Amino acid sequence: MSRRQDAARPRIAVIGAGSWGTTFGKVLADGGAHVVMWARRAELAHEIDEAKRNSQYLPGVNLPRSMSATRHLSEALEGASQVYLAISSQALRQNLKAVRPLLARSDAPVVSLMKGVERRTGLRMSQVIEQELHCDPARIAVASGPNLALEIAREQPTAAVISSSSQDTADAVARRARNAYFRTFVNTDVIGTEFGGVLKNLIAVAIGIVDGVGYGENTKASIITRGLVEMTDFAVAQGAHPETLQGLAGLGDLIATCQSPLSRNNTAGRLLGQGYSFQDVVKQMDQTAEGLASVAPVLHLARAAGVQMPIVEQVKMVLDGAMNPRDIAPHLTTDDDQPQGERTQNGSDGGGAFWRSFQRALDQLRNSRGRPPGD
């Protein structure tokens, strides 16, 4: 690639060079951007910049020549037309304190790639970004969907949804974050999109637990199905639209995260199911499983809103060592012996939700060329 060709590409910054940050950087570069990654460790920045590899997080994947990397935030953010954040949700606020002065004169969209809730405050990532950067919420977008990093880095086709309170921001980010193997759709339901990405992690931990115990497909299918009900009840109580939870950020991400051994949250749950303590699981994981940190703040928000989340409640009991993992499945969907209907607490009927969601996904894929459609 000539210097003239590279100079003509829009300059994009990705803050965080773990598996998902690097993968999304590749998505953006393959879509026509020059991407500058920020990595905390100098050796990782050097490997991405010189060898076009990230061997620790994406083994065997070659990165585009239009990706570079630096350990200096100022270099990564200089001239960026869009900024993507892919760091641990619990470390976001502290990292943004260093980012804020570097973006003080910029109006670039800021995009969250994170799927977590701040433990201390219970805030979503877009809310933390708004607080720390002191920026207009219309500049903030979030990306979510069935997005297992290694599969996407290997260019296996998938889709995601970009959400912002501003339709213009969502459209601009969606147009940039797409290529031949990665499609983006849009909506303006930031609450539903973010909580979909958070809550599916908690259900994936439950799936991992029962998988580690040795339970089969019936148990897992029932947890996934009722888990979607819990996700919808919670998100709607927080102000989300129920249909968002039946889209890519809800059902789509739930299926991918629960069913794949590539999922960090699934892996963490499986270790718990095999008898490892919470502390041992954290030590064994070389990447952050966001679901583990989000259980407590999500349950706090659920109780405040009067929403019942029996699956998540019992995941917390396993994490706390108060429940044997083998006892989790019989008590997942009800607290007593009274028969219950399948309707969600918010009154929407779950019947046919899966078919409607899959049908909509097919329609989206058929119409994914041109302007990003709504999710």
JSON list of N, CA and C in Angstrom, two decimals, residues 130-159:
[
{"chain": "A", "resi": 130, "resn": "GLU", "atom": "N", "xyz": [-20.19, 9.30, 28.82]},
{"chain": "A", "resi": 130, "resn": "GLU", "atom": "CA", "xyz": [-20.78, 10.64, 28.86]},
{"chain": "A", "resi": 130, "resn": "GLU", "atom": "C", "xyz": [-20.29, 11.42, 30.08]},
{"chain": "A", "resi": 131, "resn": "GLN", "atom": "N", "xyz": [-20.24, 10.76, 31.23]},
{"chain": "A", "resi": 131, "resn": "GLN", "atom": "CA", "xyz": [-19.79, 11.43, 32.44]},
{"chain": "A", "resi": 131, "resn": "GLN", "atom": "C", "xyz": [-18.34, 11.87, 32.36]},
{"chain": "A", "resi": 132, "resn": "GLU", "atom": "N", "xyz": [-17.47, 10.97, 31.93]},
{"chain": "A", "resi": 132, "resn": "GLU", "atom": "CA", "xyz": [-16.04, 11.24, 31.99]},
{"chain": "A", "resi": 132, "resn": "GLU", "atom": "C", "xyz": [-15.53, 12.12, 30.85]},
{"chain": "A", "resi": 133, "resn": "LEU", "atom": "N", "xyz": [-16.14, 12.00, 29.68]},
{"chain": "A", "resi": 133, "resn": "LEU", "atom": "CA", "xyz": [-15.70, 12.83, 28.55]},
{"chain": "A", "resi": 133, "resn": "LEU", "atom": "C", "xyz": [-16.46, 14.15, 28.46]},
{"chain": "A", "resi": 134, "resn": "HIS", "atom": "N", "xyz": [-17.49, 14.29, 29.29]},
{"chain": "A", "resi": 134, "resn": "HIS", "atom": "CA", "xyz": [-18.30, 15.52, 29.28]},
{"chain": "A", "resi": 134, "resn": "HIS", "atom": "C", "xyz": [-18.79, 15.84, 27.87]},
{"chain": "A", "resi": 135, "resn": "CYS", "atom": "N", "xyz": [-19.26, 14.80, 27.16]},
{"chain": "A", "resi": 135, "resn": "CYS", "atom": "CA", "xyz": [-19.64, 15.03, 25.76]},
{"chain": "A", "resi": 135, "resn": "CYS", "atom": "C", "xyz": [-21.14, 14.81, 25.56]},
{"chain": "A", "resi": 136, "resn": "ASP", "atom": "N", "xyz": [-21.63, 15.33, 24.46]},
{"chain": "A", "resi": 136, "resn": "ASP", "atom": "CA", "xyz": [-23.02, 15.19, 24.07]},
{"chain": "A", "resi": 136, "resn": "ASP", "atom": "C", "xyz": [-23.33, 13.70, 23.86]},
{"chain": "A", "resi": 137, "resn": "PRO", "atom": "N", "xyz": [-24.41, 13.16, 24.45]},
{"chain": "A", "resi": 137, "resn": "PRO", "atom": "CA", "xyz": [-24.75, 11.74, 24.23]},
{"chain": "A", "resi": 137, "resn": "PRO", "atom": "C", "xyz": [-24.97, 11.41, 22.77]},
{"chain": "A", "resi": 138, "resn": "ALA", "atom": "N", "xyz": [-25.30, 12.42, 21.96]},
{"chain": "A", "resi": 138, "resn": "ALA", "atom": "CA", "xyz": [-25.50, 12.17, 20.53]},
{"chain": "A", "resi": 138, "resn": "ALA", "atom": "C", "xyz": [-24.21, 11.77, 19.83]},
{"chain": "A", "resi": 139, "resn": "ARG", "atom": "N", "xyz": [-23.06, 12.02, 20.45]},
{"chain": "A", "resi": 139, "resn": "ARG", "atom": "CA", "xyz": [-21.76, 11.61, 19.88]},
{"chain": "A", "resi": 139, "resn": "ARG", "atom": "C", "xyz": [-21.41, 10.16, 20.22]},
{"chain": "A", "resi": 140, "resn": "ILE", "atom": "N", "xyz": [-22.15, 9.57, 21.15]},
{"chain": "A", "resi": 140, "resn": "ILE", "atom": "CA", "xyz": [-21.79, 8.25, 21.67]},
{"chain": "A", "resi": 140, "resn": "ILE", "atom": "C", "xyz": [-22.61, 7.17, 20.97]},
{"chain": "A", "resi": 141, "resn": "ALA", "atom": "N", "xyz": [-21.95, 6.09, 20.60]},
{"chain": "A", "resi": 141, "resn": "ALA", "atom": "CA", "xyz": [-22.62, 4.92, 20.02]},
{"chain": "A", "resi": 141, "resn": "ALA", "atom": "C", "xyz": [-22.12, 3.67, 20.72]},
{"chain": "A", "resi": 142, "resn": "VAL", "atom": "N", "xyz": [-22.88, 2.61, 20.61]},
{"chain": "A", "resi": 142, "resn": "VAL", "atom": "CA", "xyz": [-22.47, 1.31, 21.15]},
{"chain": "A", "resi": 142, "resn": "VAL", "atom": "C", "xyz": [-22.62, 0.26, 20.06]},
{"chain": "A", "resi": 143, "resn": "ALA", "atom": "N", "xyz": [-21.75, -0.73, 20.08]},
{"chain": "A", "resi": 143, "resn": "ALA", "atom": "CA", "xyz": [-21.81, -1.83, 19.12]},
{"chain": "A", "resi": 143, "resn": "ALA", "atom": "C", "xyz": [-22.04, -3.13, 19.88]},
{"chain": "A", "resi": 144, "resn": "SER", "atom": "N", "xyz": [-22.96, -3.95, 19.38]},
{"chain": "A", "resi": 144, "resn": "SER", "atom": "CA", "xyz": [-23.25, -5.20, 20.05]},
{"chain": "A", "resi": 144, "resn": "SER", "atom": "C", "xyz": [-23.80, -6.21, 19.06]},
{"chain": "A", "resi": 145, "resn": "GLY", "atom": "N", "xyz": [-23.79, -7.49, 19.46]},
{"chain": "A", "resi": 145, "resn": "GLY", "atom": "CA", "xyz": [-24.31, -8.54, 18.58]},
{"chain": "A", "resi": 145, "resn": "GLY", "atom": "C", "xyz": [-23.58, -9.84, 18.81]},
{"chain": "A", "resi": 146, "resn": "PRO", "atom": "N", "xyz": [-23.87, -10.85, 17.99]},
{"chain": "A", "resi": 146, "resn": "PRO", "atom": "CA", "xyz": [-23.20, -12.15, 18.11]},
{"chain": "A", "resi": 146, "resn": "PRO", "atom": "C", "xyz": [-21.79, -12.08, 17.55]},
{"chain": "A", "resi": 147, "resn": "ASN", "atom": "N", "xyz": [-20.88, -11.62, 18.38]},
{"chain": "A", "resi": 147, "resn": "ASN", "atom": "CA", "xyz": [-19.55, -11.23, 17.89]},
{"chain": "A", "resi": 147, "resn": "ASN", "atom": "C", "xyz": [-18.44, -11.91, 18.68]},
{"chain": "A", "resi": 148, "resn": "LEU", "atom": "N", "xyz": [-18.19, -13.18, 18.42]},
{"chain": "A", "resi": 148, "resn": "LEU", "atom": "CA", "xyz": [-17.05, -13.89, 19.01]},
{"chain": "A", "resi": 148, "resn": "LEU", "atom": "C", "xyz": [-15.80, -13.50, 18.23]},
{"chain": "A", "resi": 149, "resn": "ALA", "atom": "N", "xyz": [-14.83, -12.93, 18.92]},
{"chain": "A", "resi": 149, "resn": "ALA", "atom": "CA", "xyz": [-13.73, -12.24, 18.27]},
{"chain": "A", "resi": 149, "resn": "ALA", "atom": "C", "xyz": [-12.96, -13.11, 17.29]},
{"chain": "A", "resi": 150, "resn": "LEU", "atom": "N", "xyz": [-12.55, -14.30, 17.71]},
{"chain": "A", "resi": 150, "resn": "LEU", "atom": "CA", "xyz": [-11.68, -15.11, 16.86]},
{"chain": "A", "resi": 150, "resn": "LEU", "atom": "C", "xyz": [-12.38, -15.51, 15.56]},
{"chain": "A", "resi": 151, "resn": "GLU", "atom": "N", "xyz": [-13.66, -15.81, 15.62]},
{"chain": "A", "resi": 151, "resn": "GLU", "atom": "CA", "xyz": [-14.40, -16.16, 14.40]},
{"chain": "A", "resi": 151, "resn": "GLU", "atom": "C", "xyz": [-14.41, -14.99, 13.42]},
{"chain": "A", "resi": 152, "resn": "ILE", "atom": "N", "xyz": [-14.64, -13.78, 13.94]},
{"chain": "A", "resi": 152, "resn": "ILE", "atom": "CA", "xyz": [-14.67, -12.61, 13.06]},
{"chain": "A", "resi": 152, "resn": "ILE", "atom": "C", "xyz": [-13.29, -12.31, 12.52]},
{"chain": "A", "resi": 153, "resn": "ALA", "atom": "N", "xyz": [-12.26, -12.44, 13.36]},
{"chain": "A", "resi": 153, "resn": "ALA", "atom": "CA", "xyz": [-10.89, -12.21, 12.91]},
{"chain": "A", "resi": 153, "resn": "ALA", "atom": "C", "xyz": [-10.53, -13.17, 11.78]},
{"chain": "A", "resi": 154, "resn": "ARG", "atom": "N", "xyz": [-11.15, -14.35, 11.77]},
{"chain": "A", "resi": 154, "resn": "ARG", "atom": "CA", "xyz": [-10.94, -15.32, 10.68]},
{"chain": "A", "resi": 154, "resn": "ARG", "atom": "C", "xyz": [-11.89, -15.08, 9.52]},
{"chain": "A", "resi": 155, "resn": "GLU", "atom": "N", "xyz": [-12.61, -13.96, 9.59]},
{"chain": "A", "resi": 155, "resn": "GLU", "atom": "CA", "xyz": [-13.48, -13.48, 8.51]},
{"chain": "A", "resi": 155, "resn": "GLU", "atom": "C", "xyz": [-14.67, -14.41, 8.25]},
{"chain": "A", "resi": 156, "resn": "GLN", "atom": "N", "xyz": [-15.18, -15.01, 9.33]},
{"chain": "A", "resi": 156, "resn": "GLN", "atom": "CA", "xyz": [-16.43, -15.75, 9.23]},
{"chain": "A", "resi": 156, "resn": "GLN", "atom": "C", "xyz": [-17.58, -14.75, 9.31]},
{"chain": "A", "resi": 157, "resn": "PRO", "atom": "N", "xyz": [-18.55, -14.82, 8.38]},
{"chain": "A", "resi": 157, "resn": "PRO", "atom": "CA", "xyz": [-19.59, -13.78, 8.28]},
{"chain": "A", "resi": 157, "resn": "PRO", "atom": "C", "xyz": [-20.44, -13.66, 9.53]},
{"chain": "A", "resi": 158, "resn": "THR", "atom": "N", "xyz": [-20.72, -12.43, 9.91]},
{"chain": "A", "resi": 158, "resn": "THR", "atom": "CA", "xyz": [-21.64, -12.16, 11.02]},
{"chain": "A", "resi": 158, "resn": "THR", "atom": "C", "xyz": [-22.19, -10.75, 10.88]},
{"chain": "A", "resi": 159, "resn": "ALA", "atom": "N", "xyz": [-22.97, -10.34, 11.87]},
{"chain": "A", "resi": 159, "resn": "ALA", "atom": "CA", "xyz": [-23.58, -9.01, 11.85]},
{"chain": "A", "resi": 159, "resn": "ALA", "atom": "C", "xyz": [-23.59, -8.45, 13.26]}
]
